[in-house]
Amino acid sequence: MTQYQIEFRFQDDVLSKVKQMIYHLEAKFHLDFFKTTRPFPPVTLAGPLTTADEKRLVTDFITLCAKTPFCAFGINTYAAFDAARAVCIRLDPEEKLVAFRQNLAQQCAPYCQLAVRDTKDPFVFHATIAKDINPQKYALIKKFIEQVKPQQFRYHVIRATIIREKEFLCEYDFLTHSVLTRKEALDKKQEFTDRSLYVQFINKRFDPDVRLEDIPHIPDEIFAHPVWAKITDSIKKI
């Protein structure tokens, strides 16, 4: 079965804030964050999960997103997870975001194999900066984190994304209520539209929840696997 992950990425102002937090920790403890080509960390909503029914997963995901109100979260501060010796950026989600994550897990459960953390509450919303840190360095970082004052910063989830085998599959835009392909998600015009609508929302001149329940069109190309993927799938069945 194929592996998927559902997540959201930081954008615009909140991305700048997250970058500052990562730069600060990197400069102080040399985590080698910038020695890799990985992007800035996303926030996992569900996964990794596996299923053989990709079309149902995408359809359920889009349907649920379309019914979900615009969700907010706050940037809290850093967090440490001892089991993985990981350091993260911790989020404070509002109730609507907590409900969205819970609904995702419930909707996927009948036909997906979920990660253990997706079936348990409370769930800690976070974005991982580094893990498997040297024990001595991890102890120093954890001590530092305990002294950092929480941030007072609030933002909203603009888009939610399905990742298939570490590759982009599709994205839902909560401002325009549209389903985006990879090309559309990277389109600067789409980013400009989102930025403009978000400013209008902040100024109370636009309400993204007006179109709740409208089920958007899902582009056919989302389900059109590339040739190399079809060959790989065929080999797996041999």
PDB file of C-alpha atoms in Angstrom:
ATOM      1  CA  MET A   1       0.000   0.000   0.000  1.00  0.00           C
ATOM      2  CA  THR A   2       1.026   3.591  -0.633  1.00  0.00           C
ATOM      3  CA  GLN A   3       2.074   5.918   2.186  1.00  0.00           C
ATOM      4  CA  TYR A   4       0.588   9.393   2.628  1.00  0.00           C
ATOM      5  CA  GLN A   5       0.850  12.326   4.990  1.00  0.00           C
ATOM      6  CA  ILE A   6      -1.562  15.227   5.514  1.00  0.00           C
ATOM      7  CA  GLU A   7       0.022  18.478   6.648  1.00  0.00           C
ATOM      8  CA  PHE A   8       0.014  22.246   6.418  1.00  0.00           C
ATOM      9  CA  ARG A   9       2.881  24.600   5.704  1.00  0.00           C
ATOM     10  CA  PHE A  10       3.738  27.929   7.283  1.00  0.00           C
ATOM     11  CA  GLN A  11       3.315  30.872   4.924  1.00  0.00           C
ATOM     12  CA  ASP A  12       4.087  34.591   4.793  1.00  0.00           C
ATOM     13  CA  ASP A  13       4.298  36.302   8.214  1.00  0.00           C
ATOM     14  CA  VAL A  14       4.142  33.118  10.257  1.00  0.00           C
ATOM     15  CA  LEU A  15       6.870  31.544   8.099  1.00  0.00           C
ATOM     16  CA  SER A  16       9.088  34.538   8.836  1.00  0.00           C
ATOM     17  CA  LYS A  17       8.461  34.051  12.546  1.00  0.00           C
ATOM     18  CA  VAL A  18       9.254  30.335  12.344  1.00  0.00           C
ATOM     19  CA  LYS A  19      12.434  31.081  10.407  1.00  0.00           C
ATOM     20  CA  GLN A  20      13.582  33.481  13.148  1.00  0.00           C
ATOM     21  CA  MET A  21      13.003  30.805  15.781  1.00  0.00           C
ATOM     22  CA  ILE A  22      14.945  28.207  13.776  1.00  0.00           C
ATOM     23  CA  TYR A  23      17.800  30.619  13.015  1.00  0.00           C
ATOM     24  CA  HIS A  24      18.078  31.443  16.723  1.00  0.00           C
ATOM     25  CA  LEU A  25      18.274  27.795  17.782  1.00  0.00           C
ATOM     26  CA  GLU A  26      20.635  26.918  14.934  1.00  0.00           C
ATOM     27  CA  ALA A  27      23.035  29.747  15.788  1.00  0.00           C
ATOM     28  CA  LYS A  28      23.055  28.804  19.471  1.00  0.00           C
ATOM     29  CA  PHE A  29      23.347  25.006  19.198  1.00  0.00           C
ATOM     30  CA  HIS A  30      24.552  24.248  15.624  1.00  0.00           C
ATOM     31  CA  LEU A  31      21.876  21.684  14.699  1.00  0.00           C
ATOM     32  CA  ASP A  32      23.096  21.457  11.074  1.00  0.00           C
ATOM     33  CA  PHE A  33      19.603  22.404   9.904  1.00  0.00           C
ATOM     34  CA  PHE A  34      20.941  24.171   6.820  1.00  0.00           C
ATOM     35  CA  LYS A  35      23.325  21.417   5.715  1.00  0.00           C
ATOM     36  CA  THR A  36      20.423  19.617   4.038  1.00  0.00           C
ATOM     37  CA  THR A  37      18.107  20.716   1.233  1.00  0.00           C
ATOM     38  CA  ARG A  38      14.957  20.035   3.236  1.00  0.00           C
ATOM     39  CA  PRO A  39      12.300  22.776   3.334  1.00  0.00           C
ATOM     40  CA  PHE A  40      11.161  24.493   6.490  1.00  0.00           C
ATOM     41  CA  PRO A  41       9.185  22.018   8.585  1.00  0.00           C
ATOM     42  CA  PRO A  42       5.435  21.570   8.020  1.00  0.00           C
ATOM     43  CA  VAL A  43       2.870  20.650  10.674  1.00  0.00           C
ATOM     44  CA  THR A  44       1.572  17.088  10.367  1.00  0.00           C
ATOM     45  CA  LEU A  45      -2.199  16.693  10.724  1.00  0.00           C
ATOM     46  CA  ALA A  46      -2.351  12.961   9.977  1.00  0.00           C
ATOM     47  CA  GLY A  47       0.170  10.336   9.044  1.00  0.00           C
ATOM     48  CA  PRO A  48       2.177   8.725   7.949  1.00  0.00           C
ATOM     49  CA  LEU A  49      -0.790   6.579   6.937  1.00  0.00           C
ATOM     50  CA  THR A  50      -1.162   3.864   4.315  1.00  0.00           C
ATOM     51  CA  THR A  51      -4.087   2.958   2.072  1.00  0.00           C
ATOM     52  CA  ALA A  52      -4.827   1.267  -1.233  1.00  0.00           C
ATOM     53  CA  ASP A  53      -7.703   3.652  -2.004  1.00  0.00           C
ATOM     54  CA  GLU A  54      -6.099   6.940  -2.998  1.00  0.00           C
ATOM     55  CA  LYS A  55      -9.170   8.335  -4.730  1.00  0.00           C
ATOM     56  CA  ARG A  56     -11.293   7.873  -1.603  1.00  0.00           C
ATOM     57  CA  LEU A  57      -8.593   9.464   0.550  1.00  0.00           C
ATOM     58  CA  VAL A  58      -8.378  12.548  -1.676  1.00  0.00           C
ATOM     59  CA  THR A  59     -12.158  12.838  -2.041  1.00  0.00           C
ATOM     60  CA  ASP A  60     -12.760  12.509   1.707  1.00  0.00           C
ATOM     61  CA  PHE A  61      -9.969  14.975   2.456  1.00  0.00           C
ATOM     62  CA  ILE A  62     -11.348  17.599   0.059  1.00  0.00           C
ATOM     63  CA  THR A  63     -14.922  17.094   1.275  1.00  0.00           C
ATOM     64  CA  LEU A  64     -13.876  17.521   4.896  1.00  0.00           C
ATOM     65  CA  CYS A  65     -11.742  20.585   4.123  1.00  0.00           C
ATOM     66  CA  ALA A  66     -14.680  22.192   2.303  1.00  0.00           C
ATOM     67  CA  LYS A  67     -16.815  21.803   5.445  1.00  0.00           C
ATOM     68  CA  THR A  68     -14.149  23.058   7.851  1.00  0.00           C
ATOM     69  CA  PRO A  69     -14.240  26.682   9.080  1.00  0.00           C
ATOM     70  CA  PHE A  70     -11.142  28.853   8.753  1.00  0.00           C
ATOM     71  CA  CYS A  71      -8.831  27.575  11.528  1.00  0.00           C
ATOM     72  CA  ALA A  72      -6.443  29.588  13.651  1.00  0.00           C
ATOM     73  CA  PHE A  73      -3.407  28.663  15.730  1.00  0.00           C
ATOM     74  CA  GLY A  74      -0.849  30.424  17.883  1.00  0.00           C
ATOM     75  CA  ILE A  75       2.899  30.021  17.860  1.00  0.00           C
ATOM     76  CA  ASN A  76       3.716  29.042  21.414  1.00  0.00           C
ATOM     77  CA  THR A  77       7.433  28.361  21.813  1.00  0.00           C
ATOM     78  CA  TYR A  78       9.872  25.483  21.412  1.00  0.00           C
ATOM     79  CA  ALA A  79       9.075  21.971  22.597  1.00  0.00           C
ATOM     80  CA  ALA A  80      11.256  18.944  23.335  1.00  0.00           C
ATOM     81  CA  PHE A  81      10.318  15.272  22.914  1.00  0.00           C
ATOM     82  CA  ASP A  82      12.543  12.967  24.930  1.00  0.00           C
ATOM     83  CA  ALA A  83      11.673   9.706  23.142  1.00  0.00           C
ATOM     84  CA  ALA A  84      13.054  10.973  19.816  1.00  0.00           C
ATOM     85  CA  ARG A  85      15.437  13.558  21.315  1.00  0.00           C
ATOM     86  CA  ALA A  86      13.646  16.025  19.080  1.00  0.00           C
ATOM     87  CA  VAL A  87      13.262  19.790  19.255  1.00  0.00           C
ATOM     88  CA  CYS A  88      10.183  21.357  17.686  1.00  0.00           C
ATOM     89  CA  ILE A  89       8.142  24.518  17.384  1.00  0.00           C
ATOM     90  CA  ARG A  90       4.962  24.082  19.389  1.00  0.00           C
ATOM     91  CA  LEU A  91       1.588  25.408  18.276  1.00  0.00           C
ATOM     92  CA  ASP A  92      -1.534  26.280  20.241  1.00  0.00           C
ATOM     93  CA  PRO A  93      -4.468  25.300  17.981  1.00  0.00           C
ATOM     94  CA  GLU A  94      -7.938  26.688  18.395  1.00  0.00           C
ATOM     95  CA  GLU A  95     -10.829  24.248  18.841  1.00  0.00           C
ATOM     96  CA  LYS A  96     -11.736  24.256  15.129  1.00  0.00           C
ATOM     97  CA  LEU A  97      -8.256  23.051  14.185  1.00  0.00           C
ATOM     98  CA  VAL A  98      -8.304  20.362  16.878  1.00  0.00           C
ATOM     99  CA  ALA A  99     -11.676  19.168  15.558  1.00  0.00           C
ATOM    100  CA  PHE A 100     -10.386  19.159  11.974  1.00  0.00           C
ATOM    101  CA  ARG A 101      -7.494  16.863  12.894  1.00  0.00           C
ATOM    102  CA  GLN A 102      -9.781  14.540  14.855  1.00  0.00           C
ATOM    103  CA  ASN A 103     -12.269  14.401  11.972  1.00  0.00           C
ATOM    104  CA  LEU A 104      -9.465  13.549   9.553  1.00  0.00           C
ATOM    105  CA  ALA A 105      -8.436  10.548  11.645  1.00  0.00           C
ATOM    106  CA  GLN A 106     -12.023   9.347  12.068  1.00  0.00           C
ATOM    107  CA  GLN A 107     -12.774   9.665   8.371  1.00  0.00           C
ATOM    108  CA  CYS A 108      -9.626   7.805   7.292  1.00  0.00           C
ATOM    109  CA  ALA A 109      -9.787   5.048   9.918  1.00  0.00           C
ATOM    110  CA  PRO A 110     -12.150   2.642   8.050  1.00  0.00           C
ATOM    111  CA  TYR A 111      -9.799   2.176   5.073  1.00  0.00           C
ATOM    112  CA  CYS A 112      -6.401   3.542   6.181  1.00  0.00           C
ATOM    113  CA  GLN A 113      -3.746   2.234   8.526  1.00  0.00           C
ATOM    114  CA  LEU A 114      -3.096   5.183  10.797  1.00  0.00           C
ATOM    115  CA  ALA A 115      -0.080   6.101  12.885  1.00  0.00           C
ATOM    116  CA  VAL A 116      -0.502   5.419  16.619  1.00  0.00           C
ATOM    117  CA  ARG A 117      -0.392   9.140  17.463  1.00  0.00           C
ATOM    118  CA  ASP A 118      -3.365   9.781  15.142  1.00  0.00           C
ATOM    119  CA  THR A 119      -5.592   7.590  17.304  1.00  0.00           C
ATOM    120  CA  LYS A 120      -4.697   9.191  20.627  1.00  0.00           C
ATOM    121  CA  ASP A 121      -5.472  12.471  22.349  1.00  0.00           C
ATOM    122  CA  PRO A 122      -4.246  14.930  23.371  1.00  0.00           C
ATOM    123  CA  PHE A 123      -2.236  15.549  20.210  1.00  0.00           C
ATOM    124  CA  VAL A 124       0.634  18.028  20.335  1.00  0.00           C
ATOM    125  CA  PHE A 125       0.630  20.252  17.241  1.00  0.00           C
ATOM    126  CA  HIS A 126       4.237  20.892  16.282  1.00  0.00           C
ATOM    127  CA  ALA A 127       6.803  21.319  13.515  1.00  0.00           C
ATOM    128  CA  THR A 128      10.007  19.324  13.967  1.00  0.00           C
ATOM    129  CA  ILE A 129      13.273  21.236  13.652  1.00  0.00           C
ATOM    130  CA  ALA A 130      15.670  18.376  14.462  1.00  0.00           C
ATOM    131  CA  LYS A 131      15.566  14.896  15.977  1.00  0.00           C
ATOM    132  CA  ASP A 132      17.999  12.217  17.121  1.00  0.00           C
ATOM    133  CA  ILE A 133      20.112  14.991  18.599  1.00  0.00           C
ATOM    134  CA  ASN A 134      23.275  14.081  20.473  1.00  0.00           C
ATOM    135  CA  PRO A 135      22.191  13.349  24.105  1.00  0.00           C
ATOM    136  CA  GLN A 136      24.507  15.945  25.651  1.00  0.00           C
ATOM    137  CA  LYS A 137      23.436  18.650  23.215  1.00  0.00           C
ATOM    138  CA  TYR A 138      19.781  17.667  23.625  1.00  0.00           C
ATOM    139  CA  ALA A 139      20.032  18.145  27.402  1.00  0.00           C
ATOM    140  CA  LEU A 140      21.422  21.661  26.883  1.00  0.00           C
ATOM    141  CA  ILE A 141      18.711  22.533  24.356  1.00  0.00           C
ATOM    142  CA  LYS A 142      15.967  21.241  26.638  1.00  0.00           C
ATOM    143  CA  LYS A 143      17.263  23.338  29.522  1.00  0.00           C
ATOM    144  CA  PHE A 144      17.344  26.400  27.275  1.00  0.00           C
ATOM    145  CA  ILE A 145      13.813  25.748  25.984  1.00  0.00           C
ATOM    146  CA  GLU A 146      12.418  25.680  29.512  1.00  0.00           C
ATOM    147  CA  GLN A 147      13.583  29.281  29.980  1.00  0.00           C
ATOM    148  CA  VAL A 148      12.104  30.678  26.738  1.00  0.00           C
ATOM    149  CA  LYS A 149       8.955  32.751  27.170  1.00  0.00           C
ATOM    150  CA  PRO A 150       5.934  31.756  25.044  1.00  0.00           C
ATOM    151  CA  GLN A 151       5.261  33.758  21.886  1.00  0.00           C
ATOM    152  CA  GLN A 152       2.061  35.720  21.367  1.00  0.00           C
ATOM    153  CA  PHE A 153       1.447  35.230  17.660  1.00  0.00           C
ATOM    154  CA  ARG A 154      -1.768  34.092  15.917  1.00  0.00           C
ATOM    155  CA  TYR A 155      -2.262  32.962  12.336  1.00  0.00           C
ATOM    156  CA  HIS A 156      -4.518  30.737  10.211  1.00  0.00           C
ATOM    157  CA  VAL A 157      -4.185  27.557   8.167  1.00  0.00           C
ATOM    158  CA  ILE A 158      -4.304  28.802   4.573  1.00  0.00           C
ATOM    159  CA  ARG A 159      -3.815  25.435   2.855  1.00  0.00           C
ATOM    160  CA  ALA A 160      -3.710  21.742   3.754  1.00  0.00           C
ATOM    161  CA  THR A 161      -1.703  19.276   1.685  1.00  0.00           C
ATOM    162  CA  ILE A 162      -1.631  15.555   0.933  1.00  0.00           C
ATOM    163  CA  ILE A 163       1.867  14.168   0.409  1.00  0.00           C
ATOM    164  CA  ARG A 164       2.183  10.811  -1.398  1.00  0.00           C
ATOM    165  CA  GLU A 165       5.450   8.914  -0.852  1.00  0.00           C
ATOM    166  CA  LYS A 166       7.153  12.229   0.048  1.00  0.00           C
ATOM    167  CA  GLU A 167       5.869  13.841  -3.170  1.00  0.00           C
ATOM    168  CA  PHE A 168       3.180  16.533  -3.457  1.00  0.00           C
ATOM    169  CA  LEU A 169      -0.232  15.114  -4.447  1.00  0.00           C
ATOM    170  CA  CYS A 170      -2.754  17.912  -3.955  1.00  0.00           C
ATOM    171  CA  GLU A 171      -3.579  20.888  -1.780  1.00  0.00           C
ATOM    172  CA  TYR A 172      -6.786  22.497  -0.523  1.00  0.00           C
ATOM    173  CA  ASP A 173      -6.939  26.285  -0.291  1.00  0.00           C
ATOM    174  CA  PHE A 174      -9.223  27.435   2.550  1.00  0.00           C
ATOM    175  CA  LEU A 175      -9.377  31.016   1.242  1.00  0.00           C
ATOM    176  CA  THR A 176     -10.397  30.309  -2.348  1.00  0.00           C
ATOM    177  CA  HIS A 177     -12.082  26.938  -1.595  1.00  0.00           C
ATOM    178  CA  SER A 178     -10.211  25.331  -4.467  1.00  0.00           C
ATOM    179  CA  VAL A 179      -8.167  22.167  -5.014  1.00  0.00           C
ATOM    180  CA  LEU A 180      -4.645  22.863  -6.237  1.00  0.00           C
ATOM    181  CA  THR A 181      -2.261  20.728  -8.247  1.00  0.00           C
ATOM    182  CA  ARG A 182       1.464  21.083  -7.574  1.00  0.00           C
ATOM    183  CA  LYS A 183       1.816  23.592 -10.425  1.00  0.00           C
ATOM    184  CA  GLU A 184      -1.078  25.680  -9.105  1.00  0.00           C
ATOM    185  CA  ALA A 185       0.192  25.514  -5.523  1.00  0.00           C
ATOM    186  CA  LEU A 186       3.538  26.970  -6.640  1.00  0.00           C
ATOM    187  CA  ASP A 187       1.921  29.631  -8.846  1.00  0.00           C
ATOM    188  CA  LYS A 188       2.859  33.131  -7.668  1.00  0.00           C
ATOM    189  CA  LYS A 189      -0.523  34.455  -8.822  1.00  0.00           C
ATOM    190  CA  GLN A 190      -2.268  32.023  -6.489  1.00  0.00           C
ATOM    191  CA  GLU A 191      -0.009  33.119  -3.635  1.00  0.00           C
ATOM    192  CA  PHE A 192      -0.820  36.759  -4.393  1.00  0.00           C
ATOM    193  CA  THR A 193      -4.553  35.962  -4.399  1.00  0.00           C
ATOM    194  CA  ASP A 194      -4.272  34.225  -1.025  1.00  0.00           C
ATOM    195  CA  ARG A 195      -2.258  37.083   0.429  1.00  0.00           C
ATOM    196  CA  SER A 196      -4.803  39.635  -0.784  1.00  0.00           C
ATOM    197  CA  LEU A 197      -7.769  37.662   0.554  1.00  0.00           C
ATOM    198  CA  TYR A 198      -6.070  37.144   3.899  1.00  0.00           C
ATOM    199  CA  VAL A 199      -5.483  40.880   4.298  1.00  0.00           C
ATOM    200  CA  GLN A 200      -9.165  41.436   3.506  1.00  0.00           C
ATOM    201  CA  PHE A 201     -10.070  38.797   6.094  1.00  0.00           C
ATOM    202  CA  ILE A 202      -7.927  40.468   8.761  1.00  0.00           C
ATOM    203  CA  ASN A 203      -9.626  43.776   7.940  1.00  0.00           C
ATOM    204  CA  LYS A 204     -13.038  42.072   8.145  1.00  0.00           C
ATOM    205  CA  ARG A 205     -13.848  42.675   4.498  1.00  0.00           C
ATOM    206  CA  PHE A 206     -13.848  38.999   3.502  1.00  0.00           C
ATOM    207  CA  ASP A 207     -15.295  35.882   5.122  1.00  0.00           C
ATOM    208  CA  PRO A 208     -13.887  32.561   3.809  1.00  0.00           C
ATOM    209  CA  ASP A 209     -16.595  30.622   5.670  1.00  0.00           C
ATOM    210  CA  VAL A 210     -19.378  31.985   3.466  1.00  0.00           C
ATOM    211  CA  ARG A 211     -18.744  29.173   0.984  1.00  0.00           C
ATOM    212  CA  LEU A 212     -18.688  26.326   3.490  1.00  0.00           C
ATOM    213  CA  GLU A 213     -20.274  23.115   2.159  1.00  0.00           C
ATOM    214  CA  ASP A 214     -19.432  23.989  -1.469  1.00  0.00           C
ATOM    215  CA  ILE A 215     -17.590  20.928  -2.770  1.00  0.00           C
ATOM    216  CA  PRO A 216     -14.896  22.080  -5.216  1.00  0.00           C
ATOM    217  CA  HIS A 217     -13.873  20.315  -8.407  1.00  0.00           C
ATOM    218  CA  ILE A 218     -10.960  17.881  -8.078  1.00  0.00           C
ATOM    219  CA  PRO A 219      -8.665  18.071 -11.150  1.00  0.00           C
ATOM    220  CA  ASP A 220      -8.345  14.744 -12.973  1.00  0.00           C
ATOM    221  CA  GLU A 221      -4.563  15.079 -13.170  1.00  0.00           C
ATOM    222  CA  ILE A 222      -4.295  14.567  -9.407  1.00  0.00           C
ATOM    223  CA  PHE A 223      -5.200  10.917  -9.949  1.00  0.00           C
ATOM    224  CA  ALA A 224      -3.014  10.542 -13.038  1.00  0.00           C
ATOM    225  CA  HIS A 225       0.127   8.849 -11.729  1.00  0.00           C
ATOM    226  CA  PRO A 226       3.349   9.534 -13.623  1.00  0.00           C
ATOM    227  CA  VAL A 227       4.694   6.748 -15.847  1.00  0.00           C
ATOM    228  CA  TRP A 228       7.507   5.830 -13.422  1.00  0.00           C
ATOM    229  CA  ALA A 229       4.955   5.337 -10.627  1.00  0.00           C
ATOM    230  CA  LYS A 230       2.845   3.025 -12.775  1.00  0.00           C
ATOM    231  CA  ILE A 231       5.925   0.932 -13.611  1.00  0.00           C
ATOM    232  CA  THR A 232       6.839   0.726  -9.916  1.00  0.00           C
ATOM    233  CA  ASP A 233       3.299  -0.324  -8.987  1.00  0.00           C
ATOM    234  CA  SER A 234       3.377  -3.040 -11.659  1.00  0.00           C
ATOM    235  CA  ILE A 235       6.669  -4.410 -10.342  1.00  0.00           C
ATOM    236  CA  LYS A 236       5.253  -4.535  -6.800  1.00  0.00           C
ATOM    237  CA  LYS A 237       2.389  -6.729  -8.014  1.00  0.00           C
ATOM    238  CA  ILE A 238       4.717  -9.319  -9.599  1.00  0.00           C
TER     239      ILE A 238
END
